[in-house]
Short mmCIF file of C-alpha atoms in Angstrom, two decimals:
data_model
loop_
_atom_site.label_atom_id
_atom_site.label_comp_id
_atom_site.label_asym_id
_atom_site.label_seq_id
_atom_site.Cartn_x
_atom_site.Cartn_y
_atom_site.Cartn_z
CA VAL A 1 -55.33 -95.81 -13.44
CA PRO A 2 -52.98 -94.97 -10.65
CA ALA A 3 -54.09 -92.64 -7.81
CA VAL A 4 -52.65 -89.24 -8.17
CA ARG A 5 -52.40 -87.21 -4.85
CA LEU A 6 -50.54 -84.09 -3.73
CA PHE A 7 -49.18 -83.85 -0.06
CA SER A 8 -47.85 -80.42 1.46
CA ARG A 9 -44.64 -80.06 3.10
CA ASP A 10 -45.96 -81.02 6.53
CA GLY A 11 -47.51 -84.44 4.88
CA ALA A 12 -51.27 -82.92 4.81
CA ALA A 13 -53.29 -83.74 1.52
CA VAL A 14 -53.77 -80.92 -0.65
CA ALA A 15 -57.58 -80.60 -1.52
CA GLU A 16 -58.27 -80.80 -5.20
CA GLU A 17 -60.08 -77.59 -5.55
CA VAL A 18 -56.95 -75.73 -4.22
CA PRO A 19 -55.86 -73.57 -7.07
CA ASN A 20 -52.16 -74.21 -8.63
CA ALA A 21 -50.59 -71.40 -7.51
CA ALA A 22 -51.22 -72.31 -4.03
CA ALA A 23 -51.19 -76.08 -4.13
CA TRP A 24 -47.35 -76.53 -5.59
CA GLN A 25 -45.42 -75.31 -3.00
CA ASP A 26 -41.66 -75.98 -2.53
CA GLY A 27 -41.04 -79.27 -0.70
CA ALA A 28 -44.56 -80.61 -1.46
CA VAL A 29 -44.56 -84.56 -2.61
CA LEU A 30 -46.64 -85.81 -5.39
CA HIS A 31 -47.94 -89.34 -5.21
CA ILE A 32 -48.43 -91.10 -8.57
CA GLY A 33 -49.53 -94.68 -7.50
CA ASP A 34 -46.54 -95.85 -5.43
CA THR A 35 -43.99 -93.43 -6.77
CA ARG A 36 -43.35 -90.31 -4.87
CA TYR A 37 -41.81 -87.00 -6.50
CA ARG A 38 -40.50 -84.13 -4.47
CA VAL A 39 -41.70 -80.78 -5.72
CA GLU A 40 -39.20 -78.01 -6.52
CA ARG A 41 -40.53 -74.56 -7.51
CA ASN A 42 -38.57 -72.10 -9.22
CA PRO A 43 -35.25 -74.19 -8.48
CA PRO A 44 -31.85 -72.04 -8.93
CA ALA A 45 -30.71 -72.31 -12.52
CA LEU A 46 -27.81 -71.13 -14.69
CA THR A 47 -28.75 -69.69 -17.89
CA GLU A 48 -25.07 -68.91 -19.03
CA LEU A 49 -21.59 -69.74 -17.62
CA ARG A 50 -18.60 -68.23 -19.59
CA LEU A 51 -14.87 -67.88 -19.12
CA PRO A 52 -13.05 -65.21 -20.81
CA ARG A 53 -10.97 -66.13 -23.87
CA SER A 54 -7.81 -65.03 -22.57
CA LEU A 55 -6.28 -66.23 -19.51
CA LEU A 56 -2.95 -64.66 -18.03
CA ALA A 57 -1.09 -65.90 -15.00
CA GLY A 58 -1.36 -63.60 -12.00
CA PHE A 59 -4.72 -61.81 -13.66
CA PRO A 60 -8.08 -62.47 -12.28
CA VAL A 61 -10.49 -64.96 -14.24
CA CYS A 62 -13.87 -63.35 -13.59
CA PRO A 63 -16.39 -65.85 -15.44
CA LYS A 64 -19.70 -64.30 -16.69
CA VAL A 65 -22.34 -66.00 -14.24
CA SER A 66 -26.40 -65.60 -15.25
CA ALA A 67 -28.90 -67.16 -13.30
CA GLU A 68 -32.52 -67.40 -12.61
CA PHE A 69 -33.93 -67.80 -9.10
CA ALA A 70 -30.30 -67.47 -8.03
CA ALA A 71 -27.68 -64.85 -7.54
CA PRO A 72 -24.06 -65.12 -8.37
CA GLN A 73 -22.97 -64.22 -4.88
CA HIS A 74 -24.95 -67.25 -3.53
CA CYS A 75 -23.49 -69.71 -6.00
CA LEU A 76 -20.82 -72.45 -5.32
CA PHE A 77 -17.49 -72.35 -7.54
CA ARG A 78 -14.94 -74.97 -7.94
CA TRP A 79 -11.86 -74.45 -10.19
CA PHE A 80 -9.80 -77.26 -11.79
CA ARG A 81 -6.73 -77.31 -13.88
CA GLU A 82 -5.67 -79.82 -16.36
CA GLN A 83 -3.43 -82.67 -15.28
CA ARG A 84 0.03 -82.15 -16.76
CA PRO A 85 1.03 -85.18 -19.11
CA ALA A 86 3.44 -87.75 -17.22
CA GLY A 87 6.73 -87.51 -19.03
CA GLY A 88 5.89 -84.81 -21.30
CA GLY A 89 3.76 -86.83 -23.55
CA GLU A 90 0.31 -86.46 -24.71
CA ALA A 91 -2.10 -86.91 -21.45
CA ALA A 92 -4.11 -90.01 -21.99
CA GLY A 93 -7.69 -88.82 -21.93
CA GLU A 94 -8.67 -85.40 -19.74
CA ALA A 95 -7.88 -85.87 -15.98
CA TRP A 96 -8.52 -82.54 -13.93
CA VAL A 97 -7.14 -81.50 -10.47
CA GLU A 98 -9.33 -79.63 -8.34
CA THR A 99 -7.54 -76.41 -7.25
CA ALA A 100 -7.57 -74.76 -3.53
CA ALA A 101 -9.75 -71.95 -4.80
CA ALA A 102 -13.54 -71.95 -4.17
CA GLU A 103 -14.15 -68.28 -4.89
CA ARG A 104 -16.10 -66.69 -7.89
CA VAL A 105 -12.68 -64.75 -9.12
CA PHE A 106 -9.85 -67.21 -9.51
CA THR A 107 -6.13 -65.76 -10.33
CA PRO A 108 -3.95 -68.32 -11.86
CA SER A 109 -0.47 -68.72 -10.56
CA ASN A 110 2.65 -69.08 -12.90
CA ALA A 111 2.70 -72.85 -12.38
CA LEU A 112 -0.52 -73.21 -14.35
CA VAL A 113 1.10 -71.56 -17.47
CA GLY A 114 0.34 -73.91 -20.23
CA LEU A 115 -2.58 -75.53 -18.74
CA ARG A 116 -6.59 -75.14 -19.42
CA LEU A 117 -8.83 -74.37 -16.65
CA LYS A 118 -12.45 -75.82 -15.65
CA LEU A 119 -14.83 -74.20 -13.54
CA ARG A 120 -17.87 -76.03 -11.98
CA CYS A 121 -20.68 -73.57 -10.66
CA THR A 122 -23.64 -74.70 -8.65
CA PRO A 123 -26.37 -72.09 -8.61
CA GLY A 124 -27.76 -71.01 -5.22
CA ASP A 125 -30.41 -68.62 -4.04
CA GLY A 126 -28.92 -67.74 -0.56
CA GLU A 127 -31.69 -69.97 1.24
CA GLN A 128 -29.70 -72.96 0.98
CA ARG A 129 -31.48 -74.30 -2.06
CA TYR A 130 -29.27 -75.12 -4.80
CA GLY A 131 -29.88 -76.13 -8.53
CA PRO A 132 -27.99 -78.57 -10.80
CA ALA A 133 -24.34 -77.51 -11.40
CA LEU A 134 -22.99 -76.23 -15.13
CA GLU A 135 -19.27 -76.92 -16.10
CA VAL A 136 -17.30 -74.66 -18.85
CA GLU A 137 -13.69 -75.18 -19.63
CA SER A 138 -11.53 -72.57 -20.87
CA SER A 139 -10.84 -72.57 -24.64
CA GLY A 140 -7.12 -72.23 -24.35
CA PRO A 141 -4.35 -72.27 -21.79
CA VAL A 142 -3.05 -70.08 -19.09
CA GLU A 143 -0.31 -67.86 -20.74
CA ALA A 144 2.50 -65.92 -19.01
CA GLY A 145 1.73 -62.41 -17.84
CA PRO A 146 3.40 -59.37 -18.97
CA GLY A 147 5.49 -59.01 -15.96
CA ALA A 148 5.22 -55.47 -13.79
CA CYS A 149 2.34 -53.15 -14.90
CA THR A 150 2.17 -49.56 -14.96
CA PHE A 151 -0.59 -49.66 -12.14
CA ASP A 152 1.16 -51.91 -9.79
CA ALA A 153 2.90 -49.25 -7.58
CA ARG A 154 -0.47 -47.65 -7.53
CA HIS A 155 -2.13 -50.43 -6.12
CA LEU A 156 0.09 -50.15 -2.92
CA TYR A 157 -2.01 -47.07 -2.04
CA THR A 158 -5.30 -48.62 -2.76
CA LYS A 159 -5.17 -52.09 -0.84
CA LYS A 160 -8.18 -51.43 1.23
CA VAL A 161 -11.84 -50.18 0.44
CA CYS A 162 -11.76 -46.44 2.29
CA GLY A 163 -14.04 -46.03 5.03
CA HIS A 164 -17.65 -44.99 4.98
CA GLY A 165 -17.11 -40.87 5.41
CA SER A 166 -14.86 -41.53 2.14
CA VAL A 167 -15.08 -42.08 -1.42
CA ARG A 168 -12.63 -43.35 -3.85
CA ALA A 169 -13.22 -42.30 -7.43
CA VAL A 170 -11.56 -43.21 -10.66
CA SER A 171 -11.80 -41.76 -13.91
CA TYR A 172 -10.61 -43.73 -16.85
CA ASN A 173 -10.84 -43.57 -20.72
CA ILE A 174 -10.18 -47.59 -21.58
CA LEU A 175 -9.80 -47.08 -25.43
CA ALA A 176 -12.59 -48.72 -27.23
CA ASP A 177 -11.85 -51.71 -29.27
CA THR A 178 -13.72 -50.02 -32.03
CA TYR A 179 -10.71 -47.78 -32.39
CA ALA A 180 -7.80 -49.91 -31.15
CA GLN A 181 -8.54 -52.58 -33.85
CA THR A 182 -8.26 -50.24 -37.12
CA GLU A 183 -5.71 -50.55 -39.55
CA PHE A 184 -5.34 -46.95 -38.93
CA SER A 185 -4.58 -47.49 -35.23
CA ARG A 186 -2.11 -50.38 -35.50
CA THR A 187 -0.11 -48.62 -38.37
CA VAL A 188 -0.31 -44.56 -37.52
CA LEU A 189 -1.65 -44.32 -33.91
CA TYR A 190 0.31 -46.90 -32.09
CA PRO A 191 2.77 -48.61 -34.53
CA TYR A 192 5.02 -48.96 -31.31
CA CYS A 193 2.39 -51.42 -29.44
CA ALA A 194 2.98 -54.84 -30.21
CA PRO A 195 -0.17 -55.98 -32.23
CA TYR A 196 -1.35 -58.68 -29.54
CA ALA A 197 -1.35 -56.26 -26.80
CA LEU A 198 -4.00 -54.11 -28.82
CA GLU A 199 -6.32 -57.26 -28.90
CA ILE A 200 -9.58 -56.93 -26.65
CA ASP A 201 -9.05 -60.04 -24.67
CA TYR A 202 -5.42 -59.14 -23.79
CA ARG A 203 -6.39 -55.59 -22.69
CA GLN A 204 -9.41 -57.03 -20.81
CA ASN A 205 -7.15 -58.78 -18.69
CA LEU A 206 -5.03 -55.99 -17.94
CA LEU A 207 -8.22 -53.55 -17.17
CA LYS A 208 -9.77 -56.13 -14.91
CA LYS A 209 -6.79 -56.46 -12.77
CA GLU A 210 -6.21 -52.67 -12.82
CA LEU A 211 -9.75 -51.76 -11.80
CA ALA A 212 -10.16 -54.34 -9.14
CA GLY A 213 -6.84 -53.07 -7.64
CA TYR A 214 -8.09 -49.67 -6.96
CA SER A 215 -10.83 -50.95 -4.40
CA ALA A 216 -12.66 -47.81 -5.93
CA ASP A 217 -16.45 -46.70 -4.65
CA LEU A 218 -16.99 -44.97 -7.86
CA ILE A 219 -15.52 -45.67 -11.43
CA CYS A 220 -16.53 -43.53 -14.37
CA LEU A 221 -15.22 -44.96 -17.60
CA GLN A 222 -15.20 -43.42 -21.21
CA GLU A 223 -15.05 -45.37 -24.34
CA VAL A 224 -16.40 -48.68 -23.38
CA ASP A 225 -17.58 -51.05 -25.86
CA LYS A 226 -21.19 -52.29 -25.22
CA SER A 227 -20.22 -56.06 -25.59
CA VAL A 228 -17.13 -55.30 -23.20
CA PHE A 229 -19.39 -53.86 -20.65
CA VAL A 230 -21.97 -56.69 -20.57
CA ASP A 231 -19.65 -59.71 -21.12
CA SER A 232 -16.42 -58.72 -19.26
CA LEU A 233 -16.35 -55.32 -17.18
CA ALA A 234 -19.91 -55.85 -15.38
CA PRO A 235 -19.58 -59.31 -14.51
CA ALA A 236 -15.62 -58.83 -13.25
CA LEU A 237 -16.74 -55.66 -11.32
CA ASP A 238 -19.79 -57.36 -10.07
CA ALA A 239 -17.65 -60.01 -8.37
CA PHE A 240 -15.85 -57.22 -6.71
CA GLY A 241 -19.01 -55.69 -5.28
CA LEU A 242 -19.61 -52.86 -7.77
CA GLU A 243 -22.93 -52.46 -9.83
CA GLY A 244 -22.65 -50.97 -13.16
CA LEU A 245 -24.51 -48.69 -15.58
CA PHE A 246 -24.25 -48.21 -19.24
CA LYS A 247 -25.26 -45.31 -21.66
CA ILE A 248 -24.26 -46.01 -25.28
CA LYS A 249 -23.37 -43.27 -28.27
CA GLU A 250 -26.12 -44.00 -30.76
CA LYS A 251 -23.96 -43.74 -33.65
CA GLN A 252 -20.92 -45.16 -32.28
CA HIS A 253 -20.78 -48.94 -30.77
CA GLU A 254 -19.19 -47.26 -27.36
CA GLY A 255 -20.37 -45.32 -24.60
CA LEU A 256 -20.04 -44.35 -20.90
CA ALA A 257 -20.53 -46.74 -17.91
CA THR A 258 -20.50 -45.76 -14.05
CA PHE A 259 -19.87 -48.29 -11.34
CA TYR A 260 -20.59 -47.61 -7.70
CA ARG A 261 -19.75 -49.99 -4.54
CA ARG A 262 -23.11 -51.79 -3.61
CA ASP A 263 -22.71 -51.87 -0.09
CA LYS A 264 -21.87 -47.94 -0.04
CA PHE A 265 -24.37 -46.58 -2.35
CA SER A 266 -27.93 -47.33 -3.63
CA LEU A 267 -29.10 -45.64 -7.11
CA LEU A 268 -31.78 -43.31 -6.61
CA SER A 269 -32.29 -42.43 -10.24
CA GLN A 270 -30.53 -41.48 -13.51
CA HIS A 271 -30.54 -38.81 -15.88
CA ASP A 272 -28.47 -39.41 -19.10
CA ILE A 273 -28.96 -37.37 -22.09
CA ALA A 274 -27.30 -37.03 -25.56
CA PHE A 275 -26.26 -33.39 -25.81
CA SER A 276 -27.58 -32.85 -29.51
CA GLU A 277 -30.93 -34.36 -28.78
CA ALA A 278 -31.39 -32.54 -25.26
CA LEU A 279 -30.37 -29.21 -26.91
CA LEU A 280 -33.22 -29.49 -29.36
CA SER A 281 -35.99 -31.02 -27.30
CA GLU A 282 -35.52 -29.68 -23.52
CA PRO A 283 -36.87 -26.56 -22.37
CA LEU A 284 -34.09 -26.42 -20.11
CA HIS A 285 -31.66 -25.32 -23.44
CA LYS A 286 -34.00 -23.02 -24.97
CA GLU A 287 -32.20 -19.91 -24.52
CA LEU A 288 -28.87 -21.61 -25.49
CA CYS A 289 -30.40 -23.31 -28.42
CA GLU A 290 -31.80 -19.70 -29.41
CA GLN A 291 -28.10 -18.44 -29.34
CA LEU A 292 -26.70 -21.04 -31.19
CA ALA A 293 -29.13 -20.78 -34.07
CA LYS A 294 -27.37 -17.43 -35.02
CA TYR A 295 -24.38 -19.50 -36.16
CA PRO A 296 -25.92 -22.10 -38.34
CA LEU A 297 -22.17 -23.67 -39.05
CA VAL A 298 -21.55 -24.49 -35.40
CA GLN A 299 -24.85 -25.39 -34.66
CA GLU A 300 -24.90 -28.09 -37.09
CA LYS A 301 -21.66 -29.37 -35.81
CA VAL A 302 -22.90 -29.22 -32.38
CA LEU A 303 -26.23 -31.51 -33.50
CA GLN A 304 -23.74 -34.07 -35.47
CA ARG A 305 -21.84 -35.15 -32.50
CA SER A 306 -23.06 -38.19 -30.63
CA SER A 307 -21.64 -37.30 -27.20
CA VAL A 308 -23.59 -38.40 -24.17
CA LEU A 309 -23.68 -37.21 -20.72
CA GLN A 310 -24.29 -39.90 -17.94
CA VAL A 311 -25.89 -38.83 -14.39
CA SER A 312 -26.38 -40.92 -11.56
CA VAL A 313 -27.94 -39.75 -8.36
CA LEU A 314 -26.67 -42.14 -5.59
CA GLN A 315 -27.28 -42.34 -1.86
CA SER A 316 -25.04 -43.49 1.09
CA THR A 317 -26.30 -46.69 2.55
CA THR A 318 -25.23 -45.93 6.01
CA ASP A 319 -26.29 -42.28 6.01
CA PRO A 320 -29.30 -41.50 3.89
CA SER A 321 -28.77 -37.70 4.24
CA ARG A 322 -25.92 -38.14 2.14
CA LYS A 323 -26.36 -38.05 -1.74
CA LEU A 324 -24.06 -37.63 -4.62
CA CYS A 325 -24.75 -36.54 -8.12
CA VAL A 326 -22.10 -38.28 -10.30
CA ALA A 327 -21.81 -37.12 -13.80
CA ASN A 328 -19.52 -38.97 -16.50
CA THR A 329 -19.10 -37.55 -20.11
CA HIS A 330 -16.63 -37.85 -23.16
CA LEU A 331 -16.50 -34.49 -25.28
CA TYR A 332 -15.62 -34.05 -28.67
CA TRP A 333 -12.25 -34.67 -29.52
CA HIS A 334 -10.95 -32.67 -32.30
CA PRO A 335 -8.09 -30.19 -31.82
CA LYS A 336 -9.77 -27.54 -33.13
CA GLY A 337 -13.13 -28.17 -31.54
CA GLY A 338 -13.12 -25.91 -28.71
CA ASN A 339 -16.12 -24.17 -29.52
CA ILE A 340 -18.10 -27.45 -29.77
CA ARG A 341 -16.62 -28.29 -26.28
CA LEU A 342 -17.72 -25.01 -24.69
CA ILE A 343 -21.26 -25.63 -25.91
CA GLN A 344 -21.37 -29.29 -24.80
CA ILE A 345 -20.32 -28.08 -21.15
CA ALA A 346 -22.90 -25.26 -21.30
CA VAL A 347 -25.57 -27.95 -21.91
CA ALA A 348 -23.76 -30.46 -19.30
CA MET A 349 -23.78 -27.92 -16.66
CA SER A 350 -27.56 -26.82 -17.12
CA HIS A 351 -28.63 -30.53 -16.92
CA ILE A 352 -26.32 -31.04 -13.70
CA GLN A 353 -27.81 -28.07 -12.15
CA HIS A 354 -31.32 -29.39 -12.92
CA VAL A 355 -30.53 -32.43 -11.42
CA ALA A 356 -28.60 -31.29 -8.43
CA CYS A 357 -30.57 -27.92 -7.43
CA ASP A 358 -33.98 -28.56 -8.65
CA LEU A 359 -34.54 -31.95 -8.28
CA TYR A 360 -32.52 -32.76 -5.20
CA PRO A 361 -31.67 -29.58 -3.92
CA ARG A 362 -27.83 -28.77 -2.70
CA ILE A 363 -26.45 -32.37 -3.28
CA PRO A 364 -22.70 -32.59 -4.01
CA VAL A 365 -21.41 -32.90 -7.72
CA ILE A 366 -18.45 -35.25 -8.81
CA PHE A 367 -18.26 -34.58 -12.72
CA CYS A 368 -15.66 -36.98 -14.13
CA GLY A 369 -14.54 -37.67 -17.86
CA ASP A 370 -12.65 -37.29 -20.71
CA PHE A 371 -12.76 -33.67 -21.43
CA ASN A 372 -10.30 -33.52 -24.38
CA SER A 373 -9.41 -30.05 -22.94
CA THR A 374 -6.04 -29.09 -21.56
CA PRO A 375 -5.81 -26.85 -18.52
CA SER A 376 -5.07 -24.10 -20.66
CA SER A 377 -8.39 -24.31 -22.75
CA GLY A 378 -11.58 -22.50 -22.39
CA ALA A 379 -13.44 -25.47 -21.62
CA TYR A 380 -11.15 -26.10 -18.48
CA SER A 381 -11.53 -22.58 -17.33
CA PHE A 382 -15.37 -22.53 -17.84
CA ILE A 383 -15.80 -25.53 -15.71
CA SER A 384 -13.43 -24.58 -12.72
CA SER A 385 -14.31 -20.87 -12.68
CA GLY A 386 -17.99 -20.82 -13.27
CA GLY A 387 -17.93 -18.96 -16.46
CA ILE A 388 -16.63 -18.10 -20.04
CA ALA A 389 -16.34 -14.76 -21.73
CA GLU A 390 -17.69 -14.20 -25.29
CA ASP A 391 -14.29 -12.97 -26.32
CA HIS A 392 -12.43 -15.92 -25.16
CA GLU A 393 -10.14 -17.17 -28.07
CA ASP A 394 -11.78 -20.78 -27.98
CA TRP A 395 -14.95 -19.30 -29.75
CA VAL A 396 -12.89 -19.01 -32.88
CA SER A 397 -11.08 -22.34 -32.49
CA ASN A 398 -11.73 -23.34 -36.13
CA GLY A 399 -11.25 -19.95 -37.70
CA GLU A 400 -13.12 -16.80 -38.10
CA GLU A 401 -16.04 -18.45 -40.39
CA GLU A 402 -16.88 -20.69 -37.22
CA ARG A 403 -16.80 -18.09 -34.58
CA CYS A 404 -19.72 -18.04 -32.15
CA SER A 405 -19.33 -15.80 -29.29
CA MET A 406 -21.56 -15.88 -25.90
CA SER A 407 -20.97 -15.52 -22.75
CA LEU A 408 -22.03 -18.64 -20.55
CA SER A 409 -22.28 -19.32 -16.65
CA HIS A 410 -22.94 -22.12 -14.25
CA PRO A 411 -23.52 -21.71 -10.36
CA PHE A 412 -21.02 -24.59 -9.41
CA LYS A 413 -17.69 -24.09 -7.57
CA LEU A 414 -15.70 -27.15 -9.27
CA LEU A 415 -12.14 -28.12 -8.74
CA SER A 416 -10.03 -30.51 -10.18
CA ALA A 417 -9.44 -33.20 -7.66
CA CYS A 418 -6.12 -34.57 -9.21
CA GLY A 419 -4.84 -31.04 -10.01
CA GLU A 420 -3.58 -30.35 -13.50
CA PRO A 421 -1.07 -33.67 -14.13
CA ALA A 422 1.79 -33.14 -16.90
CA TYR A 423 -0.39 -35.61 -19.14
CA THR A 424 -3.35 -38.12 -18.72
CA ASN A 425 -3.06 -39.29 -22.14
CA TYR A 426 0.33 -40.29 -23.94
CA VAL A 427 0.47 -41.64 -27.66
CA GLY A 428 3.17 -41.34 -30.16
CA GLY A 429 2.38 -37.74 -31.49
CA PHE A 430 0.77 -36.16 -28.28
CA HIS A 431 1.03 -36.11 -24.61
CA GLY A 432 -1.25 -33.66 -22.39
CA CYS A 433 -3.65 -33.29 -19.63
CA LEU A 434 -7.28 -34.24 -20.91
CA ASP A 435 -9.15 -36.33 -17.99
CA TYR A 436 -10.38 -34.81 -14.84
CA ILE A 437 -12.58 -35.38 -11.69
CA PHE A 438 -14.13 -32.23 -10.72
CA ILE A 439 -15.65 -31.81 -7.48
CA ASP A 440 -17.86 -29.76 -5.50
CA ARG A 441 -15.65 -27.72 -3.20
CA ASN A 442 -18.25 -26.44 -1.12
CA ALA A 443 -19.37 -30.16 0.07
CA LEU A 444 -16.09 -32.25 -0.79
CA GLU A 445 -12.47 -32.11 -0.12
CA VAL A 446 -9.50 -33.99 -1.43
CA GLU A 447 -7.81 -36.85 1.02
CA GLN A 448 -5.40 -38.18 -1.35
CA VAL A 449 -4.53 -38.15 -4.87
CA ILE A 450 -3.09 -41.81 -5.85
CA PRO A 451 0.23 -40.98 -7.79
CA LEU A 452 0.30 -41.35 -11.43
CA PRO A 453 2.75 -43.90 -13.12
CA SER A 454 6.17 -42.39 -13.10
CA HIS A 455 7.48 -41.06 -16.58
CA GLU A 456 9.84 -43.94 -16.78
CA GLU A 457 7.10 -46.52 -16.34
CA ILE A 458 4.74 -44.75 -19.12
CA THR A 459 7.87 -44.81 -21.53
CA THR A 460 9.15 -48.06 -21.10
CA HIS A 461 7.75 -49.40 -24.03
CA GLN A 462 7.87 -45.71 -25.65
CA ALA A 463 4.19 -44.59 -25.51
CA LEU A 464 0.75 -46.04 -24.41
CA PRO A 465 -0.92 -48.38 -24.85
CA SER A 466 1.52 -51.00 -24.14
CA VAL A 467 2.04 -54.50 -23.18
CA SER A 468 2.03 -53.31 -19.58
CA HIS A 469 -0.72 -50.76 -19.98
CA PRO A 470 -4.28 -51.38 -21.64
CA SER A 471 -5.40 -47.83 -22.57
CA ASP A 472 -3.83 -44.78 -24.32
CA HIS A 473 -4.86 -42.65 -21.24
CA ILE A 474 -4.17 -43.08 -17.48
CA ALA A 475 -6.60 -43.57 -14.99
CA LEU A 476 -7.12 -40.89 -12.31
CA VAL A 477 -7.63 -42.01 -8.79
CA CYS A 478 -8.46 -40.21 -5.72
CA ASP A 479 -10.05 -40.37 -2.12
CA LEU A 480 -12.57 -37.55 -1.15
CA LYS A 481 -14.54 -37.11 1.94
CA TRP A 482 -17.66 -34.97 2.89
CA LYS A 483 -16.70 -31.64 4.55
#
């Protein structure tokens, strides 16, 4: 029987009574007879490496990287392209040529159109330890991009991340795949949009390039499919320095996502709610719930909605005294649902007040979202003025039988940071301003608003979405600073 001995890193023999947890140290050497084995404990390893299905020239390719005992930012990346067949015939066997790019995100040039890509990733833990490499090949070739996009000109204003005293915020309804891929969408809602441009893989290419190009510190998204968040947006924005949080609507397969820049903010706490659930179960909304009970028809409609509110408390990494309460929501959509939206806002404002006044006294609020409300609506007036009268016309937005009159208020002084654009949603049958970034005017001020695309750009392909714009909404982007 061969002799078995274990030696520690410094060459000393490890006594047999030493427990395993202490004995098996990284770099130890195991002798079995004359053979020696170097011990690696918890070596970096990749658990998943995936490339997106659709690759467009000029658009960033962000692989999905999952690892244990390793972190994507410490991994080594090598990109390869297919060898072009000589003389236009089929290539004899597959030959790969390494590209100059050695970054996690690779943007293929027009020269690579028609060629497949390969990525080799070596997992690392940041302490000069590396595990076995994995390789993955793209399922199809790089395709030509759509040319100029609606966001190209906007990126000229956002080339760099803004300074530590400022915060660049984005709010954007990105159009859930759940709604873009129905027969109704293709034939009735967006008949003007080329079918391939409604495909999720195509739209994700545009979306990732658009969001990355804003160099934002905070991104609040609505209509985010769970799979899009997990497989596409979170890995892509992670590569650009942003951490993502997700809140799903239970009845739909989509929800809200909030991203924040890691080197500017850390997450202190999350306080997400579903409106209907909070209304029934939280003491905070007891009075509103009792008032609503007088109007059973409206109460039933409010409780049927699956709308949610995402609330995150962030702390500045350079000045811990600076905290932010970032809220994100997507209110009920129906044109005649003004009264439902008023109730949803009342719940949202009470909940935000609880977080930003009780739990973290006097922290500034940024409230983003698709409010499905134009500037002339009761909802907009309620948020920006701090109150809504019981005789406001929106209480009877769906006819007299669904009237529910109450007077509501909230303590915040909120301002629409991007003003009241002519429209943030532009589809065949409708255009109007539905999206806002509301800010706490006592604590924050607007440094600059990134101009929206021109009307010519929006209507080049009739309406949105289009081959050059991934959603039926337009992103709002602004730079804010602490007062």
